[in-house]
Amino acid sequence: MQRYFLEAHAELGEHYTIAQKDDVHHIKNVMRQQVGDQCIINFMNGTMVVELTDIGNEVTVRAIDQLDIQTEMPISVTIASGLLKNDKYEWMIQKATELGAHSFIPFVSERTIVKVDEKKFQKKLERFEKIVKEAAEQSYRQIVPYVQFANSGKSLVKELEVFDHVLIAYEETAKTGETKSFTEAIKHIKHGDKVCVIFGPEGGLSETEIELFGGTTVGLGPRILRAETAPLYVLSAFSFHFELQ
């Protein structure tokens, strides 16, 4: 059953309106749903089965059943990653959304190759948001991860205060053969904690940035991972530790 998101608190029996053009188009022209058909909506206070009661320029639905499901990771993981060239960043956030990331902070690192025009970057952010929304629907997420841009490492530091843990994936740690720091860091994380994991772009993070961020540096095993692969490794490890054991 197709899933959508609405920023509303729902009650059984009440009616709600889907107004977002992409969602209306998908319901009418892709899924070809009719009045009386059902779909699933993730509301702000839970996930519900709804019945379509009117289909026009907007779609009206009625909440008919509350679903007792939990598809979100028990910790909140934010991926702060230096912007990547070509479409690698888009690929990463799509897959990271499927793996349970709570939010993303793309930032301009000292070694970022991509040229960023902040005036034009808003369109890029809108594309990122669309990618994570579609990935969240496909993977049965109950929230849509948000994307917040930081135009420098110093700007990123200002965002780190809200987190319980800040981990820095540092390839130099892995190159020395260190393999226990990530495991040790996970042991200190509890259900409900907010975790930010920082990754560099192609070429990694500079020593200056490592000192600036002030978190715990961790290696991700004996192999050196690509910038777009490392966040997926971390999310998979978190999922195994917190969801599958």
Tab-separated table of N, CA, C and O in Angstrom, residues 23-146:
chain	number	residue	atom	x	y	z
A	23	ASP	N	2.473	14.665	-4.631
A	23	ASP	CA	1.684	13.584	-4.037
A	23	ASP	C	0.329	13.432	-4.734
A	23	ASP	O	-0.129	12.316	-4.990
A	24	VAL	N	-0.302	14.564	-5.032
A	24	VAL	CA	-1.593	14.515	-5.728
A	24	VAL	C	-1.427	13.872	-7.098
A	24	VAL	O	-2.219	13.013	-7.507
A	25	HIS	N	-0.376	14.280	-7.810
A	25	HIS	CA	-0.091	13.687	-9.129
A	25	HIS	C	0.140	12.187	-9.005
A	25	HIS	O	-0.363	11.396	-9.826
A	26	HIS	N	0.884	11.777	-7.992
A	26	HIS	CA	1.194	10.359	-7.821
A	26	HIS	C	-0.068	9.555	-7.551
A	26	HIS	O	-0.274	8.475	-8.116
A	27	ILE	N	-0.938	10.080	-6.698
A	27	ILE	CA	-2.182	9.383	-6.362
A	27	ILE	C	-3.088	9.274	-7.585
A	27	ILE	O	-3.632	8.195	-7.878
A	28	LYS	N	-3.235	10.385	-8.328
A	28	LYS	CA	-4.182	10.423	-9.440
A	28	LYS	C	-3.655	9.751	-10.696
A	28	LYS	O	-4.361	8.951	-11.337
A	29	ASN	N	-2.409	10.061	-11.050
A	29	ASN	CA	-1.923	9.684	-12.373
A	29	ASN	C	-0.953	8.504	-12.398
A	29	ASN	O	-0.820	7.848	-13.430
A	30	VAL	N	-0.278	8.259	-11.271
A	30	VAL	CA	0.646	7.125	-11.215
A	30	VAL	C	-0.052	5.902	-10.626
A	30	VAL	O	-0.099	4.837	-11.246
A	31	MET	N	-0.608	6.073	-9.419
A	31	MET	CA	-1.308	4.957	-8.775
A	31	MET	C	-2.730	4.781	-9.305
A	31	MET	O	-3.331	3.721	-9.137
A	32	ARG	N	-3.266	5.838	-9.935
A	32	ARG	CA	-4.634	5.821	-10.487
A	32	ARG	C	-5.658	5.379	-9.441
A	32	ARG	O	-6.539	4.562	-9.701
A	33	GLN	N	-5.533	5.951	-8.259
A	33	GLN	CA	-6.468	5.596	-7.193
A	33	GLN	C	-7.790	6.325	-7.362
A	33	GLN	O	-7.875	7.398	-7.958
A	34	GLN	N	-8.815	5.706	-6.809
A	34	GLN	CA	-10.171	6.229	-6.910
A	34	GLN	C	-10.732	6.470	-5.512
A	34	GLN	O	-10.200	5.983	-4.512
A	35	VAL	N	-11.820	7.236	-5.446
A	35	VAL	CA	-12.513	7.433	-4.176
A	35	VAL	C	-12.892	6.065	-3.608
A	35	VAL	O	-13.394	5.202	-4.328
A	36	GLY	N	-12.611	5.872	-2.346
A	36	GLY	CA	-12.874	4.590	-1.700
A	36	GLY	C	-11.634	3.725	-1.559
A	36	GLY	O	-11.606	2.799	-0.739
A	37	ASP	N	-10.582	4.029	-2.356
A	37	ASP	CA	-9.324	3.297	-2.217
A	37	ASP	C	-8.616	3.723	-0.928
A	37	ASP	O	-8.950	4.748	-0.327
A	38	GLN	N	-7.627	2.942	-0.549
A	38	GLN	CA	-6.907	3.221	0.685
A	38	GLN	C	-5.407	3.409	0.426
A	38	GLN	O	-4.873	2.914	-0.566
A	39	CYS	N	-4.773	4.147	1.313
A	39	CYS	CA	-3.319	4.265	1.313
A	39	CYS	C	-2.894	4.488	2.758
A	39	CYS	O	-3.729	4.519	3.664
A	40	ILE	N	-1.600	4.630	2.979
A	40	ILE	CA	-1.066	4.835	4.321
A	40	ILE	C	-0.434	6.213	4.393
A	40	ILE	O	0.280	6.630	3.484
A	41	ILE	N	-0.724	6.913	5.493
A	41	ILE	CA	-0.122	8.231	5.685
A	41	ILE	C	0.614	8.264	7.022
A	41	ILE	O	0.071	7.857	8.049
A	42	ASN	N	1.842	8.748	6.973
A	42	ASN	CA	2.607	8.997	8.188
A	42	ASN	C	2.288	10.409	8.662
A	42	ASN	O	2.714	11.389	8.046
A	43	PHE	N	1.494	10.501	9.728
A	43	PHE	CA	1.204	11.784	10.345
A	43	PHE	C	2.257	12.084	11.400
A	43	PHE	O	3.101	11.239	11.715
A	44	MET	N	2.205	13.254	11.975
A	44	MET	CA	3.190	13.636	12.974
A	44	MET	C	3.052	12.825	14.259
A	44	MET	O	4.013	12.693	15.020
A	45	ASN	N	1.875	12.276	14.504
A	45	ASN	CA	1.643	11.520	15.731
A	45	ASN	C	1.404	10.038	15.483
A	45	ASN	O	0.915	9.326	16.359
A	46	GLY	N	1.719	9.536	14.304
A	46	GLY	CA	1.556	8.114	14.061
A	46	GLY	C	1.264	7.799	12.603
A	46	GLY	O	1.094	8.694	11.770
A	47	THR	N	1.212	6.525	12.313
A	47	THR	CA	0.972	6.042	10.957
A	47	THR	C	-0.433	5.463	10.871
A	47	THR	O	-0.817	4.641	11.698
A	48	MET	N	-1.196	5.883	9.860
A	48	MET	CA	-2.592	5.477	9.760
A	48	MET	C	-2.965	5.047	8.343
A	48	MET	O	-2.426	5.560	7.358
A	49	VAL	N	-3.908	4.112	8.282
A	49	VAL	CA	-4.549	3.777	7.011
A	49	VAL	C	-5.645	4.805	6.786
A	49	VAL	O	-6.416	5.125	7.707
A	50	VAL	N	-5.706	5.347	5.576
A	50	VAL	CA	-6.743	6.335	5.270
A	50	VAL	C	-7.519	5.896	4.036
A	50	VAL	O	-7.020	5.138	3.205
A	51	GLU	N	-8.740	6.383	3.954
A	51	GLU	CA	-9.588	6.137	2.789
A	51	GLU	C	-9.725	7.433	2.004
A	51	GLU	O	-9.944	8.505	2.586
A	52	LEU	N	-9.567	7.355	0.687
A	52	LEU	CA	-9.713	8.536	-0.151
A	52	LEU	C	-11.189	8.880	-0.293
A	52	LEU	O	-11.992	8.038	-0.701
A	53	THR	N	-11.550	10.107	0.065
A	53	THR	CA	-12.958	10.514	0.013
A	53	THR	C	-13.241	11.536	-1.079
A	53	THR	O	-14.402	11.726	-1.456
A	54	ASP	N	-12.200	12.197	-1.579
A	54	ASP	CA	-12.411	13.161	-2.673
A	54	ASP	C	-11.089	13.346	-3.403
A	54	ASP	O	-10.024	13.465	-2.779
A	55	ILE	N	-11.142	13.358	-4.731
A	55	ILE	CA	-9.941	13.518	-5.540
A	55	ILE	C	-10.174	14.622	-6.566
A	55	ILE	O	-11.044	14.512	-7.429
A	56	GLY	N	-9.414	15.699	-6.426
A	56	GLY	CA	-9.501	16.820	-7.353
A	56	GLY	C	-8.129	17.444	-7.484
A	56	GLY	O	-7.137	16.749	-7.647
A	57	ASN	N	-8.069	18.783	-7.393
A	57	ASN	CA	-6.773	19.440	-7.360
A	57	ASN	C	-6.025	19.103	-6.071
A	57	ASN	O	-4.798	19.212	-5.997
A	58	GLU	N	-6.800	18.734	-5.058
A	58	GLU	CA	-6.261	18.209	-3.810
A	58	GLU	C	-6.944	16.878	-3.535
A	58	GLU	O	-7.956	16.551	-4.155
A	59	VAL	N	-6.393	16.112	-2.618
A	59	VAL	CA	-6.977	14.817	-2.273
A	59	VAL	C	-7.382	14.847	-0.806
A	59	VAL	O	-6.576	15.174	0.067
A	60	THR	N	-8.627	14.503	-0.540
A	60	THR	CA	-9.135	14.444	0.832
A	60	THR	C	-9.199	12.995	1.281
A	60	THR	O	-9.647	12.123	0.533
A	61	VAL	N	-8.734	12.758	2.500
A	61	VAL	CA	-8.716	11.401	3.039
A	61	VAL	C	-9.334	11.395	4.433
A	61	VAL	O	-9.394	12.418	5.118
A	62	ARG	N	-9.769	10.194	4.852
A	62	ARG	CA	-10.309	10.021	6.207
A	62	ARG	C	-9.513	8.929	6.907
A	62	ARG	O	-9.326	7.835	6.358
A	63	ALA	N	-9.032	9.227	8.110
A	63	ALA	CA	-8.246	8.256	8.870
A	63	ALA	C	-9.162	7.160	9.402
A	63	ALA	O	-10.144	7.442	10.091
A	64	ILE	N	-8.845	5.894	9.063
A	64	ILE	CA	-9.745	4.801	9.451
A	64	ILE	C	-9.087	3.752	10.341
A	64	ILE	O	-9.784	2.947	10.965
A	65	ASP	N	-7.753	3.739	10.421
A	65	ASP	CA	-7.115	2.716	11.256
A	65	ASP	C	-5.718	3.163	11.653
A	65	ASP	O	-4.963	3.680	10.826
A	66	GLN	N	-5.377	2.980	12.919
A	66	GLN	CA	-4.040	3.305	13.433
A	66	GLN	C	-3.152	2.071	13.313
A	66	GLN	O	-3.551	0.975	13.711
A	67	LEU	N	-1.966	2.236	12.760
A	67	LEU	CA	-1.038	1.121	12.618
A	67	LEU	C	-0.010	1.138	13.745
A	67	LEU	O	0.593	2.171	14.036
A	68	ASP	N	0.172	0.004	14.375
A	68	ASP	CA	1.139	-0.120	15.466
A	68	ASP	C	2.453	-0.645	14.881
A	68	ASP	O	2.746	-1.837	14.925
A	69	ILE	N	3.237	0.263	14.315
A	69	ILE	CA	4.503	-0.125	13.693
A	69	ILE	C	5.604	0.815	14.152
A	69	ILE	O	5.341	1.932	14.602
A	70	GLN	N	6.844	0.362	14.041
A	70	GLN	CA	7.999	1.189	14.360
A	70	GLN	C	9.111	0.862	13.373
A	70	GLN	O	9.711	-0.208	13.421
A	71	THR	N	9.337	1.776	12.448
A	71	THR	CA	10.378	1.550	11.446
A	71	THR	C	11.561	2.502	11.614
A	71	THR	O	12.500	2.465	10.815
A	72	GLU	N	11.515	3.360	12.649
A	72	GLU	CA	12.600	4.309	12.859
A	72	GLU	C	13.660	3.732	13.793
A	72	GLU	O	13.352	2.997	14.729
A	73	MET	N	14.906	4.064	13.532
A	73	MET	CA	16.006	3.619	14.371
A	73	MET	C	15.857	4.206	15.777
A	73	MET	O	15.427	5.356	15.923
A	74	PRO	N	16.193	3.469	16.825
A	74	PRO	CA	16.016	3.962	18.198
A	74	PRO	C	17.002	5.050	18.606
A	74	PRO	O	16.913	5.581	19.704
A	75	ILE	N	17.956	5.388	17.747
A	75	ILE	CA	18.806	6.554	17.962
A	75	ILE	C	18.643	7.473	16.752
A	75	ILE	O	18.287	7.032	15.669
A	76	SER	N	18.880	8.754	16.972
A	76	SER	CA	18.741	9.741	15.902
A	76	SER	C	20.120	10.024	15.318
A	76	SER	O	20.985	10.582	16.000
A	77	VAL	N	20.328	9.621	14.065
A	77	VAL	CA	21.654	9.747	13.444
A	77	VAL	C	21.624	10.807	12.345
A	77	VAL	O	20.873	10.694	11.376
A	78	THR	N	22.453	11.817	12.513
A	78	THR	CA	22.620	12.856	11.495
A	78	THR	C	23.936	12.618	10.750
A	78	THR	O	24.975	12.402	11.369
A	79	ILE	N	23.860	12.651	9.438
A	79	ILE	CA	25.043	12.489	8.600
A	79	ILE	C	25.496	13.866	8.127
A	79	ILE	O	24.817	14.523	7.341
A	80	ALA	N	26.641	14.320	8.649
A	80	ALA	CA	27.242	15.577	8.198
A	80	ALA	C	28.375	15.227	7.255
A	80	ALA	O	29.395	14.672	7.667
A	81	SER	N	28.190	15.515	5.986
A	81	SER	CA	29.153	15.071	4.985
A	81	SER	C	29.575	16.224	4.087
A	81	SER	O	28.740	17.025	3.663
A	82	GLY	N	30.871	16.282	3.819
A	82	GLY	CA	31.337	17.246	2.835
A	82	GLY	C	30.682	16.965	1.499
A	82	GLY	O	30.504	15.809	1.111
A	83	LEU	N	30.312	18.019	0.801
A	83	LEU	CA	29.652	17.852	-0.496
A	83	LEU	C	30.538	17.064	-1.458
A	83	LEU	O	31.753	17.242	-1.482
A	84	LEU	N	29.908	16.207	-2.239
A	84	LEU	CA	30.622	15.331	-3.164
A	84	LEU	C	30.342	15.741	-4.603
A	84	LEU	O	29.298	16.326	-4.898
A	85	LYS	N	31.238	15.410	-5.489
A	85	LYS	CA	31.082	15.811	-6.879
A	85	LYS	C	30.083	14.906	-7.613
A	85	LYS	O	29.761	13.803	-7.155
A	86	ASN	N	29.633	15.404	-8.757
A	86	ASN	CA	28.666	14.704	-9.612
A	86	ASN	C	27.406	14.390	-8.807
A	86	ASN	O	26.929	15.218	-8.053
A	87	ASP	N	26.860	13.173	-8.978
A	87	ASP	CA	25.623	12.841	-8.267
A	87	ASP	C	25.880	11.915	-7.078
A	87	ASP	O	24.964	11.293	-6.565
A	88	LYS	N	27.117	11.868	-6.611
A	88	LYS	CA	27.453	10.951	-5.515
A	88	LYS	C	26.740	11.312	-4.218
A	88	LYS	O	26.324	10.429	-3.461
A	89	TYR	N	26.609	12.623	-3.960
A	89	TYR	CA	25.929	13.020	-2.730
A	89	TYR	C	24.455	12.633	-2.782
A	89	TYR	O	23.890	12.151	-1.793
A	90	GLU	N	23.825	12.803	-3.924
A	90	GLU	CA	22.417	12.438	-4.070
A	90	GLU	C	22.227	10.933	-3.862
A	90	GLU	O	21.273	10.502	-3.221
A	91	TRP	N	23.145	10.154	-4.433
A	91	TRP	CA	23.064	8.695	-4.258
A	91	TRP	C	23.213	8.328	-2.794
A	91	TRP	O	22.485	7.489	-2.273
A	92	MET	N	24.142	8.994	-2.117
A	92	MET	CA	24.392	8.689	-0.712
A	92	MET	C	23.185	8.988	0.153
A	92	MET	O	22.786	8.170	0.990
A	93	ILE	N	22.573	10.167	0.000
A	93	ILE	CA	21.456	10.503	0.877
A	93	ILE	C	20.234	9.633	0.596
A	93	ILE	O	19.431	9.362	1.493
A	94	GLN	N	20.082	9.190	-0.644
A	94	GLN	CA	18.986	8.263	-0.952
A	94	GLN	C	19.165	6.963	-0.180
A	94	GLN	O	18.235	6.483	0.495
A	95	LYS	N	20.355	6.370	-0.273
A	95	LYS	CA	20.614	5.096	0.394
A	95	LYS	C	20.655	5.253	1.910
A	95	LYS	O	20.182	4.383	2.649
A	96	ALA	N	21.196	6.380	2.392
A	96	ALA	CA	21.256	6.616	3.829
A	96	ALA	C	19.863	6.796	4.424
A	96	ALA	O	19.606	6.408	5.567
A	97	THR	N	18.960	7.375	3.642
A	97	THR	CA	17.564	7.477	4.092
A	97	THR	C	16.964	6.089	4.244
A	97	THR	O	16.291	5.794	5.237
A	98	GLU	N	17.215	5.227	3.287
A	98	GLU	CA	16.712	3.852	3.369
A	98	GLU	C	17.276	3.137	4.599
A	98	GLU	O	16.602	2.282	5.194
A	99	LEU	N	18.489	3.492	4.994
A	99	LEU	CA	19.145	2.834	6.119
A	99	LEU	C	18.827	3.478	7.466
A	99	LEU	O	19.284	2.994	8.498
A	100	GLY	N	18.039	4.566	7.462
A	100	GLY	CA	17.545	5.090	8.732
A	100	GLY	C	18.092	6.417	9.196
A	100	GLY	O	17.829	6.818	10.337
A	101	ALA	N	18.851	7.141	8.378
A	101	ALA	CA	19.370	8.443	8.802
A	101	ALA	C	18.233	9.385	9.169
A	101	ALA	O	17.204	9.434	8.491
A	102	HIS	N	18.421	10.140	10.236
A	102	HIS	CA	17.393	11.072	10.699
A	102	HIS	C	17.472	12.413	9.980
A	102	HIS	O	16.457	13.068	9.743
A	103	SER	N	18.694	12.840	9.642
A	103	SER	CA	18.858	14.123	8.962
A	103	SER	C	20.234	14.187	8.304
A	103	SER	O	21.101	13.338	8.554
A	104	PHE	N	20.414	15.215	7.475
A	104	PHE	CA	21.661	15.391	6.739
A	104	PHE	C	22.128	16.836	6.840
A	104	PHE	O	21.313	17.767	6.770
A	105	ILE	N	23.439	17.005	6.994
A	105	ILE	CA	24.030	18.343	6.937
A	105	ILE	C	25.134	18.317	5.875
A	105	ILE	O	26.277	17.946	6.159
A	106	PRO	N	24.818	18.668	4.638
A	106	PRO	CA	25.880	18.821	3.640
A	106	PRO	C	26.669	20.092	3.971
A	106	PRO	O	26.079	21.131	4.274
A	107	PHE	N	27.993	20.006	3.945
A	107	PHE	CA	28.773	21.195	4.265
A	107	PHE	C	29.955	21.339	3.315
A	107	PHE	O	30.389	20.383	2.670
A	108	VAL	N	30.460	22.576	3.240
A	108	VAL	CA	31.614	22.881	2.399
A	108	VAL	C	32.863	22.676	3.246
A	108	VAL	O	33.122	23.433	4.188
A	109	SER	N	33.609	21.643	2.921
A	109	SER	CA	34.840	21.320	3.628
A	109	SER	C	36.026	22.012	2.954
A	109	SER	O	35.917	22.527	1.835
A	110	GLU	N	37.160	22.038	3.644
A	110	GLU	CA	38.368	22.626	3.054
A	110	GLU	C	38.737	21.920	1.750
A	110	GLU	O	39.303	22.539	0.846
A	111	ARG	N	38.426	20.632	1.654
A	111	ARG	CA	38.810	19.857	0.479
A	111	ARG	C	37.641	19.569	-0.457
A	111	ARG	O	37.738	18.708	-1.325
A	112	THR	N	36.555	20.289	-0.281
A	112	THR	CA	35.407	20.111	-1.173
A	112	THR	C	35.783	20.530	-2.594
A	112	THR	O	36.290	21.639	-2.814
A	113	ILE	N	35.533	19.649	-3.537
A	113	ILE	CA	35.850	19.917	-4.935
A	113	ILE	C	34.734	20.712	-5.604
A	113	ILE	O	34.972	21.570	-6.458
A	114	VAL	N	33.506	20.456	-5.211
A	114	VAL	CA	32.331	21.083	-5.823
A	114	VAL	C	32.336	22.587	-5.555
A	114	VAL	O	32.554	23.027	-4.423
A	115	LYS	N	32.093	23.368	-6.594
A	115	LYS	CA	31.947	24.812	-6.426
A	115	LYS	C	30.510	25.116	-6.016
A	115	LYS	O	29.570	24.683	-6.662
A	116	VAL	N	30.365	25.865	-4.930
A	116	VAL	CA	29.040	26.128	-4.376
A	116	VAL	C	28.694	27.601	-4.509
A	116	VAL	O	29.377	28.466	-3.951
A	117	ASP	N	27.637	27.877	-5.264
A	117	ASP	CA	27.061	29.215	-5.354
A	117	ASP	C	25.831	29.203	-4.455
A	117	ASP	O	24.815	28.588	-4.788
A	118	GLU	N	25.939	29.852	-3.292
A	118	GLU	CA	24.861	29.768	-2.296
A	118	GLU	C	23.526	30.275	-2.834
A	118	GLU	O	22.463	29.804	-2.431
A	119	LYS	N	23.563	31.259	-3.744
A	119	LYS	CA	22.311	31.786	-4.290
A	119	LYS	C	21.592	30.732	-5.119
A	119	LYS	O	20.364	30.672	-5.142
A	120	LYS	N	22.369	29.887	-5.814
A	120	LYS	CA	21.774	28.844	-6.651
A	120	LYS	C	21.597	27.532	-5.896
A	120	LYS	O	20.910	26.631	-6.385
A	121	PHE	N	22.194	27.453	-4.722
A	121	PHE	CA	22.209	26.178	-4.008
A	121	PHE	C	20.833	25.801	-3.468
A	121	PHE	O	20.576	24.630	-3.172
A	122	GLN	N	19.936	26.777	-3.343
A	122	GLN	CA	18.601	26.473	-2.838
A	122	GLN	C	17.896	25.442	-3.713
A	122	GLN	O	17.214	24.549	-3.204
A	123	LYS	N	18.081	25.537	-5.011
A	123	LYS	CA	17.469	24.561	-5.915
A	123	LYS	C	18.053	23.172	-5.679
A	123	LYS	O	17.348	22.163	-5.754
A	124	LYS	N	19.352	23.140	-5.391
A	124	LYS	CA	19.995	21.864	-5.091
A	124	LYS	C	19.430	21.268	-3.807
A	124	LYS	O	19.161	20.065	-3.724
A	125	LEU	N	19.209	22.114	-2.804
A	125	LEU	CA	18.622	21.636	-1.551
A	125	LEU	C	17.216	21.084	-1.776
A	125	LEU	O	16.831	20.071	-1.182
A	126	GLU	N	16.454	21.752	-2.614
A	126	GLU	CA	15.105	21.280	-2.914
A	126	GLU	C	15.157	19.907	-3.575
A	126	GLU	O	14.311	19.051	-3.313
A	127	ARG	N	16.155	19.694	-4.423
A	127	ARG	CA	16.316	18.377	-5.044
A	127	ARG	C	16.698	17.329	-3.992
A	127	ARG	O	16.187	16.220	-3.998
A	128	PHE	N	17.610	17.688	-3.088
A	128	PHE	CA	17.979	16.769	-2.010
A	128	PHE	C	16.742	16.371	-1.200
A	128	PHE	O	16.540	15.198	-0.856
A	129	GLU	N	15.909	17.361	-0.878
A	129	GLU	CA	14.708	17.109	-0.072
A	129	GLU	C	13.735	16.181	-0.794
A	129	GLU	O	13.101	15.318	-0.176
A	130	LYS	N	13.618	16.352	-2.100
A	130	LYS	CA	12.739	15.481	-2.879
A	130	LYS	C	13.271	14.050	-2.885
A	130	LYS	O	12.509	13.087	-2.755
A	131	ILE	N	14.591	13.909	-3.015
A	131	ILE	CA	15.205	12.577	-3.032
A	131	ILE	C	14.955	11.852	-1.718
A	131	ILE	O	14.569	10.675	-1.707
A	132	VAL	N	15.160	12.534	-0.584
A	132	VAL	CA	14.985	11.848	0.698
A	132	VAL	C	13.509	11.553	0.974
A	132	VAL	O	13.179	10.532	1.592
A	133	LYS	N	12.620	12.415	0.506
A	133	LYS	CA	11.188	12.156	0.695
A	133	LYS	C	10.771	10.893	-0.054
A	133	LYS	O	10.071	10.022	0.490
A	134	GLU	N	11.182	10.781	-1.307
A	134	GLU	CA	10.826	9.606	-2.095
A	134	GLU	C	11.464	8.339	-1.514
A	134	GLU	O	10.841	7.275	-1.485
A	135	ALA	N	12.695	8.462	-1.033
A	135	ALA	CA	13.359	7.310	-0.421
A	135	ALA	C	12.667	6.911	0.873
A	135	ALA	O	12.554	5.723	1.189
A	136	ALA	N	12.190	7.898	1.629
A	136	ALA	CA	11.485	7.606	2.883
A	136	ALA	C	10.169	6.880	2.612
A	136	ALA	O	9.801	5.938	3.328
A	137	GLU	N	9.465	7.293	1.566
A	137	GLU	CA	8.219	6.617	1.203
A	137	GLU	C	8.489	5.187	0.763
A	137	GLU	O	7.794	4.255	1.173
A	138	GLN	N	9.519	5.010	-0.049
A	138	GLN	CA	9.830	3.688	-0.590
A	138	GLN	C	10.246	2.713	0.503
A	138	GLN	O	9.918	1.513	0.452
A	139	SER	N	10.963	3.218	1.510
A	139	SER	CA	11.526	2.332	2.531
A	139	SER	C	10.664	2.234	3.785
A	139	SER	O	11.122	1.735	4.813
A	140	TYR	N	9.422	2.724	3.718
A	140	TYR	CA	8.463	2.626	4.823
A	140	TYR	C	8.928	3.379	6.062
A	140	TYR	O	8.660	2.953	7.188
A	141	ARG	N	9.642	4.488	5.846
A	141	ARG	CA	10.008	5.336	6.970
A	141	ARG	C	8.777	6.017	7.524
A	141	ARG	O	7.772	6.203	6.829
A	142	GLN	N	8.852	6.450	8.774
A	142	GLN	CA	7.749	7.172	9.393
A	142	GLN	C	8.027	8.660	9.515
A	142	GLN	O	7.151	9.421	9.922
A	143	ILE	N	9.237	9.075	9.183
A	143	ILE	CA	9.573	10.496	9.099
A	143	ILE	C	10.341	10.731	7.805
A	143	ILE	O	10.908	9.800	7.235
A	144	VAL	N	10.353	11.976	7.372
A	144	VAL	CA	11.192	12.378	6.236
A	144	VAL	C	12.417	13.080	6.810
A	144	VAL	O	12.281	14.089	7.505
A	145	PRO	N	13.618	12.567	6.567
A	145	PRO	CA	14.815	13.259	7.053
A	145	PRO	C	14.895	14.685	6.509
A	145	PRO	O	14.502	14.944	5.380
A	146	TYR	N	15.392	15.602	7.334
A	146	TYR	CA	15.539	16.978	6.847
A	146	TYR	C	16.977	17.217	6.414
A	146	TYR	O	17.896	16.525	6.838
